mmCIF file with all atom_site columns, C-alpha atoms in Angstrom:
data_model
loop_
_atom_site.group_PDB
_atom_site.id
_atom_site.type_symbol
_atom_site.label_atom_id
_atom_site.label_alt_id
_atom_site.label_comp_id
_atom_site.label_asym_id
_atom_site.label_entity_id
_atom_site.label_seq_id
_atom_site.pdbx_PDB_ins_code
_atom_site.Cartn_x
_atom_site.Cartn_y
_atom_site.Cartn_z
_atom_site.occupancy
_atom_site.B_iso_or_equiv
_atom_site.pdbx_formal_charge
_atom_site.auth_seq_id
_atom_site.auth_comp_id
_atom_site.auth_asym_id
_atom_site.auth_atom_id
_atom_site.pdbx_PDB_model_num
ATOM 1   C CA . UNK A 1 1   ? 71.396  42.091  176.949 1.00 58.00 ? 1   UNK A CA 1
ATOM 2   C CA . UNK A 1 2   ? 68.233  43.953  177.440 1.00 70.00 ? 2   UNK A CA 1
ATOM 3   C CA . UNK A 1 3   ? 67.997  47.090  179.598 1.00 67.00 ? 3   UNK A CA 1
ATOM 4   C CA . UNK A 1 4   ? 65.509  47.137  182.437 1.00 69.00 ? 4   UNK A CA 1
ATOM 5   C CA . UNK A 1 5   ? 62.292  48.992  181.732 1.00 72.00 ? 5   UNK A CA 1
ATOM 6   C CA . UNK A 1 6   ? 60.384  51.243  184.120 1.00 70.00 ? 6   UNK A CA 1
ATOM 7   C CA . UNK A 1 7   ? 56.662  51.750  184.261 1.00 75.00 ? 7   UNK A CA 1
ATOM 8   C CA . UNK A 1 8   ? 55.493  55.347  183.793 1.00 72.00 ? 8   UNK A CA 1
ATOM 9   C CA . UNK A 1 9   ? 54.260  55.395  187.393 1.00 76.00 ? 9   UNK A CA 1
ATOM 10  C CA . UNK A 1 10  ? 57.770  54.606  188.630 1.00 77.00 ? 10  UNK A CA 1
ATOM 11  C CA . UNK A 1 11  ? 59.369  57.668  186.948 1.00 78.00 ? 11  UNK A CA 1
ATOM 12  C CA . UNK A 1 12  ? 60.594  60.284  189.452 1.00 79.00 ? 12  UNK A CA 1
ATOM 13  C CA . UNK A 1 13  ? 59.305  63.864  189.156 1.00 79.00 ? 13  UNK A CA 1
ATOM 14  C CA . UNK A 1 14  ? 61.039  65.851  186.426 1.00 78.00 ? 14  UNK A CA 1
ATOM 15  C CA . UNK A 1 15  ? 61.859  62.728  184.341 1.00 81.00 ? 15  UNK A CA 1
ATOM 16  C CA . UNK A 1 16  ? 59.860  61.866  181.259 1.00 82.00 ? 16  UNK A CA 1
ATOM 17  C CA . UNK A 1 17  ? 60.041  59.497  178.352 1.00 82.00 ? 17  UNK A CA 1
ATOM 18  C CA . UNK A 1 18  ? 60.981  61.468  175.237 1.00 83.00 ? 18  UNK A CA 1
ATOM 19  C CA . UNK A 1 19  ? 61.404  60.543  171.589 1.00 86.00 ? 19  UNK A CA 1
ATOM 20  C CA . UNK A 1 20  ? 64.604  61.850  169.979 1.00 88.00 ? 20  UNK A CA 1
ATOM 21  C CA . UNK A 1 21  ? 64.676  63.110  166.384 1.00 88.00 ? 21  UNK A CA 1
ATOM 22  C CA . UNK A 1 22  ? 66.272  59.871  165.206 1.00 90.00 ? 22  UNK A CA 1
ATOM 23  C CA . UNK A 1 23  ? 63.327  57.874  166.615 1.00 85.00 ? 23  UNK A CA 1
ATOM 24  C CA . UNK A 1 24  ? 64.873  56.461  169.804 1.00 87.00 ? 24  UNK A CA 1
ATOM 25  C CA . UNK A 1 25  ? 62.848  56.727  172.978 1.00 84.00 ? 25  UNK A CA 1
ATOM 26  C CA . UNK A 1 26  ? 64.728  57.555  176.159 1.00 84.00 ? 26  UNK A CA 1
ATOM 27  C CA . UNK A 1 27  ? 64.307  59.056  179.602 1.00 82.00 ? 27  UNK A CA 1
ATOM 28  C CA . UNK A 1 28  ? 65.197  62.726  180.012 1.00 84.00 ? 28  UNK A CA 1
ATOM 29  C CA . UNK A 1 29  ? 65.085  65.366  182.712 1.00 82.00 ? 29  UNK A CA 1
ATOM 30  C CA . UNK A 1 30  ? 62.593  68.110  181.973 1.00 77.00 ? 30  UNK A CA 1
ATOM 31  C CA . UNK A 1 31  ? 62.090  71.526  183.493 1.00 74.00 ? 31  UNK A CA 1
ATOM 32  C CA . UNK A 1 32  ? 58.992  71.598  185.647 1.00 64.00 ? 32  UNK A CA 1
ATOM 33  C CA . UNK A 1 33  ? 56.360  73.900  184.248 1.00 64.00 ? 33  UNK A CA 1
ATOM 34  C CA . UNK A 1 34  ? 58.401  75.427  181.458 1.00 59.00 ? 34  UNK A CA 1
ATOM 35  C CA . UNK A 1 35  ? 56.488  78.455  180.195 1.00 65.00 ? 35  UNK A CA 1
ATOM 36  C CA . UNK A 1 36  ? 55.571  78.668  176.584 1.00 66.00 ? 36  UNK A CA 1
ATOM 37  C CA . UNK A 1 37  ? 57.882  80.897  174.593 1.00 72.00 ? 37  UNK A CA 1
ATOM 38  C CA . UNK A 1 38  ? 56.641  84.456  174.481 1.00 73.00 ? 38  UNK A CA 1
ATOM 39  C CA . UNK A 1 39  ? 55.986  85.626  170.957 1.00 74.00 ? 39  UNK A CA 1
ATOM 40  C CA . UNK A 1 40  ? 58.220  88.503  169.910 1.00 73.00 ? 40  UNK A CA 1
ATOM 41  C CA . UNK A 1 41  ? 56.573  91.886  170.151 1.00 72.00 ? 41  UNK A CA 1
ATOM 42  C CA . UNK A 1 42  ? 55.626  93.338  166.828 1.00 72.00 ? 42  UNK A CA 1
ATOM 43  C CA . UNK A 1 43  ? 58.160  95.964  165.758 1.00 76.00 ? 43  UNK A CA 1
ATOM 44  C CA . UNK A 1 44  ? 56.924  99.517  165.864 1.00 81.00 ? 44  UNK A CA 1
ATOM 45  C CA . UNK A 1 45  ? 57.807  101.924 163.079 1.00 86.00 ? 45  UNK A CA 1
ATOM 46  C CA . UNK A 1 46  ? 60.701  104.322 163.704 1.00 87.00 ? 46  UNK A CA 1
ATOM 47  C CA . UNK A 1 47  ? 59.499  107.918 164.159 1.00 89.00 ? 47  UNK A CA 1
ATOM 48  C CA . UNK A 1 48  ? 60.493  110.430 161.503 1.00 90.00 ? 48  UNK A CA 1
ATOM 49  C CA . UNK A 1 49  ? 62.338  112.665 163.989 1.00 91.00 ? 49  UNK A CA 1
ATOM 50  C CA . UNK A 1 50  ? 64.541  109.717 164.991 1.00 91.00 ? 50  UNK A CA 1
ATOM 51  C CA . UNK A 1 51  ? 65.407  109.000 161.362 1.00 90.00 ? 51  UNK A CA 1
ATOM 52  C CA . UNK A 1 52  ? 66.219  112.674 160.791 1.00 90.00 ? 52  UNK A CA 1
ATOM 53  C CA . UNK A 1 53  ? 68.398  112.839 163.902 1.00 89.00 ? 53  UNK A CA 1
ATOM 54  C CA . UNK A 1 54  ? 70.207  109.644 162.908 1.00 90.00 ? 54  UNK A CA 1
ATOM 55  C CA . UNK A 1 55  ? 70.930  111.034 159.446 1.00 89.00 ? 55  UNK A CA 1
ATOM 56  C CA . UNK A 1 56  ? 72.043  114.444 160.719 1.00 89.00 ? 56  UNK A CA 1
ATOM 57  C CA . UNK A 1 57  ? 74.398  113.141 163.411 1.00 90.00 ? 57  UNK A CA 1
ATOM 58  C CA . UNK A 1 58  ? 77.245  112.105 161.069 1.00 90.00 ? 58  UNK A CA 1
ATOM 59  C CA . UNK A 1 59  ? 76.733  115.194 158.941 1.00 90.00 ? 59  UNK A CA 1
ATOM 60  C CA . UNK A 1 60  ? 76.972  117.461 161.963 1.00 90.00 ? 60  UNK A CA 1
ATOM 61  C CA . UNK A 1 61  ? 80.018  115.614 163.260 1.00 90.00 ? 61  UNK A CA 1
ATOM 62  C CA . UNK A 1 62  ? 81.702  115.839 159.855 1.00 91.00 ? 62  UNK A CA 1
ATOM 63  C CA . UNK A 1 63  ? 80.957  119.555 159.666 1.00 92.00 ? 63  UNK A CA 1
ATOM 64  C CA . UNK A 1 64  ? 82.481  120.154 163.082 1.00 93.00 ? 64  UNK A CA 1
ATOM 65  C CA . UNK A 1 65  ? 85.558  118.148 162.085 1.00 93.00 ? 65  UNK A CA 1
ATOM 66  C CA . UNK A 1 66  ? 85.918  120.125 158.839 1.00 93.00 ? 66  UNK A CA 1
ATOM 67  C CA . UNK A 1 67  ? 85.562  123.417 160.719 1.00 93.00 ? 67  UNK A CA 1
ATOM 68  C CA . UNK A 1 68  ? 88.249  122.395 163.187 1.00 90.00 ? 68  UNK A CA 1
ATOM 69  C CA . UNK A 1 69  ? 90.528  121.360 160.330 1.00 90.00 ? 69  UNK A CA 1
ATOM 70  C CA . UNK A 1 70  ? 89.980  124.703 158.579 1.00 90.00 ? 70  UNK A CA 1
ATOM 71  C CA . UNK A 1 71  ? 90.535  126.708 161.743 1.00 87.00 ? 71  UNK A CA 1
ATOM 72  C CA . UNK A 1 72  ? 93.802  124.878 162.372 1.00 89.00 ? 72  UNK A CA 1
ATOM 73  C CA . UNK A 1 73  ? 95.022  125.950 158.931 1.00 89.00 ? 73  UNK A CA 1
ATOM 74  C CA . UNK A 1 74  ? 93.672  129.503 159.274 1.00 87.00 ? 74  UNK A CA 1
ATOM 75  C CA . UNK A 1 75  ? 94.966  130.132 162.812 1.00 88.00 ? 75  UNK A CA 1
ATOM 76  C CA . UNK A 1 76  ? 98.307  131.732 161.820 1.00 88.00 ? 76  UNK A CA 1
ATOM 77  C CA . UNK A 1 77  ? 96.586  134.103 159.404 1.00 88.00 ? 77  UNK A CA 1
ATOM 78  C CA . UNK A 1 78  ? 93.913  134.947 161.949 1.00 84.00 ? 78  UNK A CA 1
ATOM 79  C CA . UNK A 1 79  ? 96.570  135.768 164.538 1.00 88.00 ? 79  UNK A CA 1
ATOM 80  C CA . UNK A 1 80  ? 98.436  137.971 162.065 1.00 91.00 ? 80  UNK A CA 1
ATOM 81  C CA . UNK A 1 81  ? 95.172  139.725 161.178 1.00 91.00 ? 81  UNK A CA 1
ATOM 82  C CA . UNK A 1 82  ? 94.449  140.303 164.855 1.00 91.00 ? 82  UNK A CA 1
ATOM 83  C CA . UNK A 1 83  ? 97.880  141.899 165.331 1.00 92.00 ? 83  UNK A CA 1
ATOM 84  C CA . UNK A 1 84  ? 97.336  144.093 162.279 1.00 93.00 ? 84  UNK A CA 1
ATOM 85  C CA . UNK A 1 85  ? 93.937  145.195 163.563 1.00 93.00 ? 85  UNK A CA 1
ATOM 86  C CA . UNK A 1 86  ? 95.398  146.075 166.975 1.00 92.00 ? 86  UNK A CA 1
ATOM 87  C CA . UNK A 1 87  ? 98.124  148.097 165.235 1.00 93.00 ? 87  UNK A CA 1
ATOM 88  C CA . UNK A 1 88  ? 95.450  149.943 163.237 1.00 93.00 ? 88  UNK A CA 1
ATOM 89  C CA . UNK A 1 89  ? 93.498  150.652 166.433 1.00 93.00 ? 89  UNK A CA 1
ATOM 90  C CA . UNK A 1 90  ? 96.652  152.031 168.072 1.00 92.00 ? 90  UNK A CA 1
ATOM 91  C CA . UNK A 1 91  ? 97.334  154.243 165.029 1.00 92.00 ? 91  UNK A CA 1
ATOM 92  C CA . UNK A 1 92  ? 93.786  155.609 165.040 1.00 91.00 ? 92  UNK A CA 1
ATOM 93  C CA . UNK A 1 93  ? 93.959  156.228 168.788 1.00 90.00 ? 93  UNK A CA 1
ATOM 94  C CA . UNK A 1 94  ? 97.286  158.041 168.422 1.00 89.00 ? 94  UNK A CA 1
ATOM 95  C CA . UNK A 1 95  ? 95.890  160.171 165.601 1.00 88.00 ? 95  UNK A CA 1
ATOM 96  C CA . UNK A 1 96  ? 92.829  161.060 167.653 1.00 86.00 ? 96  UNK A CA 1
ATOM 97  C CA . UNK A 1 97  ? 94.782  161.814 170.831 1.00 86.00 ? 97  UNK A CA 1
ATOM 98  C CA . UNK A 1 98  ? 97.639  163.833 169.242 1.00 84.00 ? 98  UNK A CA 1
ATOM 99  C CA . UNK A 1 99  ? 95.615  167.052 168.711 1.00 82.00 ? 99  UNK A CA 1
ATOM 100 C CA . UNK A 1 100 ? 94.318  166.863 172.268 1.00 81.00 ? 100 UNK A CA 1
ATOM 101 C CA . UNK A 1 101 ? 97.826  166.480 173.654 1.00 80.00 ? 101 UNK A CA 1
ATOM 102 C CA . UNK A 1 102 ? 99.142  169.333 171.492 1.00 79.00 ? 102 UNK A CA 1
ATOM 103 C CA . UNK A 1 103 ? 96.357  171.635 172.669 1.00 76.00 ? 103 UNK A CA 1
ATOM 104 C CA . UNK A 1 104 ? 97.156  170.931 176.308 1.00 71.00 ? 104 UNK A CA 1
ATOM 105 C CA . UNK A 1 105 ? 100.875 171.688 175.812 1.00 63.00 ? 105 UNK A CA 1
ATOM 106 C CA . UNK A 1 106 ? 100.083 174.988 174.000 1.00 58.00 ? 106 UNK A CA 1
ATOM 107 C CA . UNK A 1 107 ? 97.821  176.006 176.827 1.00 53.00 ? 107 UNK A CA 1
ATOM 108 C CA . UNK A 1 108 ? 100.676 175.711 179.354 1.00 54.00 ? 108 UNK A CA 1
ATOM 109 C CA . UNK A 1 109 ? 102.781 178.514 177.759 1.00 54.00 ? 109 UNK A CA 1
ATOM 110 C CA . UNK A 1 110 ? 100.224 181.101 178.796 1.00 55.00 ? 110 UNK A CA 1
ATOM 111 C CA . UNK A 1 111 ? 99.889  182.666 175.325 1.00 56.00 ? 111 UNK A CA 1
ATOM 112 C CA . UNK A 1 112 ? 97.778  180.037 173.771 1.00 55.00 ? 112 UNK A CA 1
ATOM 113 C CA . UNK A 1 113 ? 100.407 179.531 171.047 1.00 61.00 ? 113 UNK A CA 1
ATOM 114 C CA . UNK A 1 114 ? 104.181 179.158 171.251 1.00 64.00 ? 114 UNK A CA 1
ATOM 115 C CA . UNK A 1 115 ? 106.384 181.926 169.708 1.00 71.00 ? 115 UNK A CA 1
ATOM 116 C CA . UNK A 1 116 ? 107.666 181.235 166.204 1.00 77.00 ? 116 UNK A CA 1
ATOM 117 C CA . UNK A 1 117 ? 111.353 181.893 165.352 1.00 81.00 ? 117 UNK A CA 1
ATOM 118 C CA . UNK A 1 118 ? 112.413 182.911 161.862 1.00 83.00 ? 118 UNK A CA 1
ATOM 119 C CA . UNK A 1 119 ? 116.067 182.743 160.855 1.00 83.00 ? 119 UNK A CA 1
ATOM 120 C CA . UNK A 1 120 ? 117.314 184.841 157.944 1.00 86.00 ? 120 UNK A CA 1
ATOM 121 C CA . UNK A 1 121 ? 120.871 184.379 156.583 1.00 86.00 ? 121 UNK A CA 1
ATOM 122 C CA . UNK A 1 122 ? 122.717 186.110 153.757 1.00 86.00 ? 122 UNK A CA 1
ATOM 123 C CA . UNK A 1 123 ? 125.843 184.294 152.557 1.00 83.00 ? 123 UNK A CA 1
ATOM 124 C CA . UNK A 1 124 ? 128.152 185.583 149.825 1.00 86.00 ? 124 UNK A CA 1
ATOM 125 C CA . UNK A 1 125 ? 131.326 184.194 148.274 1.00 84.00 ? 125 UNK A CA 1
ATOM 126 C CA . UNK A 1 126 ? 133.672 185.607 145.569 1.00 83.00 ? 126 UNK A CA 1
ATOM 127 C CA . UNK A 1 127 ? 134.921 183.090 143.040 1.00 81.00 ? 127 UNK A CA 1
ATOM 128 C CA . UNK A 1 128 ? 134.795 179.363 142.993 1.00 81.00 ? 128 UNK A CA 1
ATOM 129 C CA . UNK A 1 129 ? 137.123 178.795 145.909 1.00 81.00 ? 129 UNK A CA 1
ATOM 130 C CA . UNK A 1 130 ? 136.634 182.152 147.630 1.00 82.00 ? 130 UNK A CA 1
ATOM 131 C CA . UNK A 1 131 ? 135.940 182.557 151.297 1.00 85.00 ? 131 UNK A CA 1
ATOM 132 C CA . UNK A 1 132 ? 132.240 182.751 152.167 1.00 84.00 ? 132 UNK A CA 1
ATOM 133 C CA . UNK A 1 133 ? 130.953 185.486 154.454 1.00 86.00 ? 133 UNK A CA 1
ATOM 134 C CA . UNK A 1 134 ? 127.512 185.839 155.818 1.00 83.00 ? 134 UNK A CA 1
ATOM 135 C CA . UNK A 1 135 ? 125.179 187.601 158.192 1.00 83.00 ? 135 UNK A CA 1
ATOM 136 C CA . UNK A 1 136 ? 122.166 186.227 159.979 1.00 79.00 ? 136 UNK A CA 1
ATOM 137 C CA . UNK A 1 137 ? 119.209 187.506 161.959 1.00 81.00 ? 137 UNK A CA 1
ATOM 138 C CA . UNK A 1 138 ? 116.742 185.847 164.329 1.00 76.00 ? 138 UNK A CA 1
ATOM 139 C CA . UNK A 1 139 ? 113.206 187.163 164.409 1.00 77.00 ? 139 UNK A CA 1
ATOM 140 C CA . UNK A 1 140 ? 110.750 186.082 167.144 1.00 73.00 ? 140 UNK A CA 1
ATOM 141 C CA . UNK A 1 141 ? 107.156 186.551 166.097 1.00 66.00 ? 141 UNK A CA 1
#
């Protein structure tokens, strides 16, 4: 059985006779006015600054990661050092303020200096197990 054939004038719009790769000729729908494929734009060279930035990005990220890792290990020591430094600051402040505080308390007695007491004692004992006797004096200067 033979298939009916159509004259080229009888073909509806958008239908054409095409030859397939295996050599058969058949009717096929075609896209009206298909544009020619646009040639790919020629690649432009990558600027040097972009290459440098692309190479530095992982290095910078790795450096930040390493710094964070190191800080996490150093944090307890840093905190202890901070406490030690604050203790040293408090000691220095106390040493600097002590003379000032002592001067203000001496000034309140009215004499400029507080009186000094001297105690003198004379103790005597006869023998190894003898009773000890003694006299004492207080001298205010």
